[in-house]
Structure formats: C-alpha cells, structure tokens
Amino acid sequence: DAKTTQPPSMDCAEGRAANLPCNHSTISGNEYVYWYRQIHSQGPQYIIHGLKNNETNEMASLIITEDRKSSTLILPHATLRDTAVYYCIVREENAGNMLTFGGGTRLMVKP
Amino acid sequence: DGGITQSPKYLFRKEGQNVTLSCEQNLNHDAMYWYRQDPGQGLRLIYYSQIVNDFQKGDIAEGYSVSREKKESFPLTVTSAQKNPTAFYLCASSQRGGSAGYTFGSGTRLTVV
C-alpha cells in the first residue's frame, strides 16, 4: 500500500466545515482512497472512499486532486460528535482487502 | 440488523494465562481480521482470514493464534507467549475483492495483571 501523510491534529469550530487533508504522493493508478474515523474507545467507522472522482455521501465529501496525490475529507457542518481520529488509507482494489492504518488526524470540534 | 459483535467488552486476566476473544459477524462477509491498538497509536494487523479454514499472519502475529472453522466466527487467542498483551483488540470483516471497506466491532479491552 502507498503511504499517506496526515497532520496529527486539527481543531474546528462547531457548525463550521472541517477539511481534513491527506497526502498520498506515491499512489498508483488502481489504488483507492479510504477514510475511516475512530471515536474514543470504539471501533473505526467507515466514512467514504473513492478512486478518481469526488464522492459525497450522507456523512462527508471526498475531494481527490486531479493528479491523485492528495485528497481532502470534508465534514460540511461539524458537530461535537465528530470529534475523533480520522484515518486516510490507500489500498489497491483486490489486494487481499488489506487496510493499513497510520496515525491519523485527531480532530477536535469545539463549541 | 447485520453487524459484527465482539465479546466481552472488558477482560481481565492474570499474567501467564491464555485468553480467547470472541468475534462473530452476520454480514455474510468472507474475510475477517484482528487488529491490536495501543494507547494513542494506530491499528496493527495481527491475523486475517479470507476464507473458512484458512488464515494468514499479519504484522504482529507472535504470541497470538486464531481459527476460522465457520464463516461467521474468527476467535483470537492471546497466549502466554505474548509479552505485552494489554491492549485494545478490534475485529473487522469485509467482502473479498473489489473496493469493499471494513466493518469493525466495538472492540475488547484486555488488561493483564
């Protein structure tokens, strides 16, 4: 799997958009970008994934740059319950389904 | 509702004892995984299984053992050979192949005293 680089921590005001960056400069053409989050003492929760195009679901939006070397997860209206560690992972389709978790970004949403 | 269940949530054991952590899923997923998480750290892969009766070592398999006799179940045994077993253990499952993501259980926090 290609490695990812994320800032260790970020703050966001409640109600504002949270933009979490991820660099994956060595990503290959068939590797997907996945985002998970982990609220304290719980199992990680899947958020979204994408290959080339921007993706949106009920939780978040994923913006992938045209060269695919970086991406941004956007939580449009952050709430206190979005405080968590957010993991950005790249993985090749059909590569044994393996996901390798790095350190992630600790997002703190403040009132 | 479909999901993945880990039990118990908290487990205490004396040093030198083997202990088995349960993981059951009713999602009809082929693949199952065990991760270990230490405080403030990311997840590290212990073992994984892509199909019944088959499993492979992950990055930190020493001191652990698993079995996969049924599709729904993937128990993890922490043996006395594991030098530092106190940790948060997470089980996950997924469909094989494609771009399928993981579904995680809620975890078991093991404390060895």
Tab-separated table of C-alpha atoms in Angstrom:
chain	number	residue	atom	x	y	z
A	1	ASP	CA	0.000	0.000	0.000
A	2	ALA	CA	1.108	3.561	-0.673
A	3	LYS	CA	1.844	5.590	2.421
A	4	THR	CA	-0.242	8.535	3.499
A	5	THR	CA	0.652	11.664	5.416
A	6	GLN	CA	-1.852	13.444	7.644
A	7	PRO	CA	-1.486	16.258	10.166
A	8	PRO	CA	-1.519	14.800	13.686
A	9	SER	CA	-4.242	17.125	14.960
A	10	MET	CA	-6.728	19.801	13.904
A	11	ASP	CA	-9.363	21.954	15.564
A	12	CYS	CA	-12.688	23.007	14.098
A	13	ALA	CA	-15.493	25.207	15.409
A	14	GLU	CA	-18.867	23.557	15.832
A	15	GLY	CA	-21.112	24.211	12.825
A	16	ARG	CA	-18.235	25.033	10.520
A	17	ALA	CA	-16.829	22.804	7.801
A	18	ALA	CA	-13.944	20.547	8.797
A	19	ASN	CA	-11.429	19.996	5.988
A	20	LEU	CA	-9.024	17.145	6.678
A	21	PRO	CA	-6.095	16.836	4.261
A	22	CYS	CA	-4.207	13.719	3.240
A	23	ASN	CA	-1.125	13.404	1.067
A	24	HIS	CA	-0.555	10.189	-0.890
A	25	SER	CA	2.040	11.232	-3.437
A	26	THR	CA	3.079	7.663	-4.345
A	27	ILE	CA	-0.439	6.409	-5.025
A	28	SER	CA	-0.753	4.142	-8.050
A	29	GLY	CA	-3.478	4.203	-10.651
A	30	ASN	CA	-5.588	1.398	-9.199
A	31	GLU	CA	-5.390	2.381	-5.544
A	32	TYR	CA	-8.472	3.688	-3.803
A	33	VAL	CA	-8.506	6.341	-1.081
A	34	TYR	CA	-10.468	5.349	2.037
A	35	TRP	CA	-11.432	7.383	5.075
A	36	TYR	CA	-12.343	5.946	8.445
A	37	ARG	CA	-12.830	7.590	11.809
A	38	GLN	CA	-12.472	6.275	15.331
A	39	ILE	CA	-14.281	7.805	18.251
A	40	HIS	CA	-12.538	7.183	21.549
A	41	SER	CA	-12.611	3.536	22.678
A	42	GLN	CA	-14.804	2.433	19.769
A	43	GLY	CA	-14.122	0.522	16.579
A	44	PRO	CA	-13.288	2.546	13.460
A	45	GLN	CA	-16.219	3.578	11.300
A	46	TYR	CA	-16.140	3.674	7.509
A	47	ILE	CA	-16.837	7.136	6.099
A	48	ILE	CA	-16.208	7.200	2.360
A	49	HIS	CA	-13.892	6.019	-0.383
A	50	GLY	CA	-13.049	6.985	-3.956
A	51	LEU	CA	-10.746	6.333	-6.885
A	52	LYS	CA	-10.629	9.389	-9.129
A	53	ASN	CA	-13.860	11.307	-8.913
A	54	ASN	CA	-15.099	13.346	-5.999
A	55	GLU	CA	-17.553	11.455	-3.828
A	56	THR	CA	-20.301	12.522	-1.458
A	57	ASN	CA	-22.496	10.623	0.966
A	58	GLU	CA	-24.608	11.445	3.981
A	59	MET	CA	-21.553	11.756	6.216
A	60	ALA	CA	-18.960	13.594	4.168
A	61	SER	CA	-17.462	14.608	0.850
A	62	LEU	CA	-14.171	13.374	-0.572
A	63	ILE	CA	-12.249	15.635	-2.900
A	64	ILE	CA	-9.371	13.988	-4.800
A	65	THR	CA	-6.958	16.169	-6.755
A	66	GLU	CA	-6.610	15.599	-10.470
A	67	ASP	CA	-3.133	14.087	-10.080
A	68	ARG	CA	-4.487	11.922	-7.201
A	69	LYS	CA	-1.543	12.818	-4.993
A	70	SER	CA	-3.711	14.285	-2.278
A	71	SER	CA	-7.265	14.346	-1.045
A	72	THR	CA	-9.456	16.219	1.409
A	73	LEU	CA	-12.252	14.868	3.553
A	74	ILE	CA	-14.909	17.479	4.193
A	75	LEU	CA	-17.405	17.335	7.060
A	76	PRO	CA	-19.752	20.144	5.978
A	77	HIS	CA	-21.178	21.091	9.375
A	78	ALA	CA	-19.040	19.652	12.149
A	79	THR	CA	-20.686	18.748	15.441
A	80	LEU	CA	-19.161	17.840	18.791
A	81	ARG	CA	-19.870	14.194	17.975
A	82	ASP	CA	-17.467	14.418	15.039
A	83	THR	CA	-14.543	14.671	17.463
A	84	ALA	CA	-12.474	11.605	16.574
A	85	VAL	CA	-9.298	10.325	14.938
A	86	TYR	CA	-9.642	10.313	11.153
A	87	TYR	CA	-7.629	7.825	9.114
A	88	CYS	CA	-6.786	8.215	5.439
A	89	ILE	CA	-5.763	4.930	3.784
A	90	VAL	CA	-4.886	3.976	0.236
A	91	ARG	CA	-5.372	0.434	-0.965
A	92	GLU	CA	-5.279	-1.416	-4.234
A	93	GLU	CA	-8.507	-2.992	-5.370
A	94	ASN	CA	-8.431	-6.764	-4.844
A	95	ALA	CA	-5.187	-6.549	-2.859
A	96	GLY	CA	-6.438	-9.020	-0.306
A	97	ASN	CA	-8.659	-6.348	1.196
A	98	MET	CA	-5.823	-5.242	3.438
A	99	LEU	CA	-6.107	-1.856	5.096
A	100	THR	CA	-3.056	-0.370	6.802
A	101	PHE	CA	-3.849	2.260	9.409
A	102	GLY	CA	-1.389	5.046	10.134
A	103	GLY	CA	-1.522	7.606	12.905
A	104	GLY	CA	-4.452	9.590	11.523
A	105	THR	CA	-5.585	13.133	12.357
A	106	ARG	CA	-7.127	13.849	15.733
A	107	LEU	CA	-9.981	16.276	15.017
A	108	MET	CA	-11.265	18.297	17.946
A	109	VAL	CA	-14.583	20.053	17.347
A	110	LYS	CA	-15.001	22.913	19.788
A	111	PRO	CA	-18.175	24.721	20.841
B	1	ASP	CA	-29.634	-5.791	11.930
B	2	GLY	CA	-26.411	-7.158	10.453
B	3	GLY	CA	-23.250	-6.459	12.302
B	4	ILE	CA	-20.105	-7.689	13.967
B	5	THR	CA	-20.020	-8.497	17.661
B	6	GLN	CA	-17.032	-8.705	19.937
B	7	SER	CA	-17.226	-10.043	23.436
B	8	PRO	CA	-16.531	-9.331	26.161
B	9	LYS	CA	-16.025	-5.562	26.078
B	10	TYR	CA	-13.602	-5.658	29.015
B	11	LEU	CA	-11.443	-8.627	30.020
B	12	PHE	CA	-9.001	-9.059	32.864
B	13	ARG	CA	-6.538	-11.941	33.072
B	14	LYS	CA	-3.588	-12.931	35.146
B	15	GLU	CA	-0.179	-12.991	33.555
B	16	GLY	CA	0.659	-16.375	32.051
B	17	GLN	CA	-2.921	-17.349	31.226
B	18	ASN	CA	-4.217	-17.836	27.719
B	19	VAL	CA	-7.378	-15.907	26.867
B	20	THR	CA	-9.735	-16.121	23.882
B	21	LEU	CA	-11.532	-13.110	22.427
B	22	SER	CA	-14.745	-13.716	20.514
B	23	CYS	CA	-15.700	-12.174	17.160
B	24	GLU	CA	-18.944	-13.036	15.359
B	25	GLN	CA	-20.438	-11.478	12.227
B	26	ASN	CA	-23.790	-11.963	10.467
B	27	LEU	CA	-22.936	-9.868	7.415
B	28	ASN	CA	-22.089	-12.898	5.264
B	29	HIS	CA	-18.604	-11.464	4.804
B	30	ASP	CA	-15.881	-13.814	3.612
B	31	ALA	CA	-12.900	-12.006	5.133
B	32	MET	CA	-12.210	-11.305	8.806
B	33	TYR	CA	-9.370	-9.511	10.566
B	34	TRP	CA	-7.884	-8.917	14.013
B	35	TYR	CA	-6.112	-5.689	14.910
B	36	ARG	CA	-4.374	-4.526	18.038
B	37	GLN	CA	-4.351	-0.904	19.189
B	38	ASP	CA	-2.148	0.539	21.926
B	39	PRO	CA	-2.927	3.890	23.588
B	40	GLY	CA	-2.506	6.826	21.212
B	41	GLN	CA	-1.432	4.543	18.366
B	42	GLY	CA	-2.898	3.324	15.101
B	43	LEU	CA	-4.125	-0.198	14.393
B	44	ARG	CA	-1.725	-3.068	13.752
B	45	LEU	CA	-2.781	-6.245	11.963
B	46	ILE	CA	-2.453	-9.492	13.928
B	47	TYR	CA	-4.133	-12.136	11.728
B	48	TYR	CA	-6.564	-12.223	8.858
B	49	SER	CA	-8.672	-14.818	7.105
B	50	GLN	CA	-10.019	-14.570	3.563
B	51	ILE	CA	-11.982	-17.804	3.667
B	52	VAL	CA	-13.089	-20.533	6.064
B	53	ASN	CA	-10.316	-22.864	7.265
B	54	ASP	CA	-7.598	-20.515	6.045
B	55	PHE	CA	-5.810	-17.619	7.726
B	56	GLN	CA	-2.558	-15.684	7.435
B	57	LYS	CA	-0.263	-13.877	9.840
B	58	GLY	CA	-0.289	-10.125	9.902
B	59	ASP	CA	2.444	-7.803	11.088
B	60	ILE	CA	2.419	-8.785	14.773
B	61	ALA	CA	1.228	-12.427	14.942
B	62	GLU	CA	3.753	-13.646	17.526
B	63	GLY	CA	2.038	-14.748	20.722
B	64	TYR	CA	-1.410	-14.969	19.109
B	65	SER	CA	-3.397	-17.757	17.455
B	66	VAL	CA	-6.673	-17.865	15.531
B	67	SER	CA	-9.091	-20.342	13.974
B	68	ARG	CA	-11.705	-19.991	11.242
B	69	GLU	CA	-13.927	-23.046	11.404
B	70	LYS	CA	-17.084	-21.126	10.492
B	71	LYS	CA	-17.655	-18.192	8.181
B	72	GLU	CA	-19.303	-16.226	10.971
B	73	SER	CA	-16.640	-16.666	13.625
B	74	PHE	CA	-12.965	-15.720	13.987
B	75	PRO	CA	-11.802	-16.114	17.603
B	76	LEU	CA	-8.417	-14.790	18.718
B	77	THR	CA	-6.375	-16.458	21.460
B	78	VAL	CA	-3.825	-14.354	23.276
B	79	THR	CA	-1.284	-16.840	24.559
B	80	SER	CA	1.157	-16.603	27.436
B	81	ALA	CA	3.907	-16.142	24.828
B	82	GLN	CA	2.609	-12.645	24.038
B	83	LYS	CA	4.972	-10.441	26.040
B	84	ASN	CA	2.760	-7.360	26.313
B	85	PRO	CA	-0.864	-8.426	25.830
B	86	THR	CA	-2.605	-5.466	27.477
B	87	ALA	CA	-4.252	-3.584	24.598
B	88	PHE	CA	-7.481	-2.784	22.762
B	89	TYR	CA	-8.359	-5.549	20.280
B	90	LEU	CA	-10.511	-4.883	17.226
B	91	CYS	CA	-12.130	-7.386	14.899
B	92	ALA	CA	-13.323	-6.469	11.397
B	93	SER	CA	-14.918	-8.144	8.405
B	94	SER	CA	-15.313	-7.373	4.725
B	95	GLN	CA	-16.350	-8.832	1.428
B	96	ARG	CA	-13.497	-10.294	-0.571
B	97	GLY	CA	-12.201	-8.362	-3.542
B	98	GLY	CA	-13.390	-5.159	-5.133
B	99	SER	CA	-13.256	-1.931	-3.208
B	100	ALA	CA	-15.161	-3.191	-0.195
B	101	GLY	CA	-14.385	-1.494	3.072
B	102	TYR	CA	-14.333	-2.949	6.561
B	103	THR	CA	-16.988	-3.208	9.219
B	104	PHE	CA	-15.480	-3.122	12.698
B	105	GLY	CA	-16.678	-4.482	16.001
B	106	SER	CA	-16.737	-2.329	19.117
B	107	GLY	CA	-13.554	-3.861	20.486
B	108	THR	CA	-12.346	-5.773	23.544
B	109	ARG	CA	-10.081	-4.088	26.056
B	110	LEU	CA	-7.774	-6.712	27.550
B	111	THR	CA	-5.875	-5.995	30.735
B	112	VAL	CA	-3.335	-8.476	32.017
B	113	VAL	CA	-2.313	-8.092	35.630
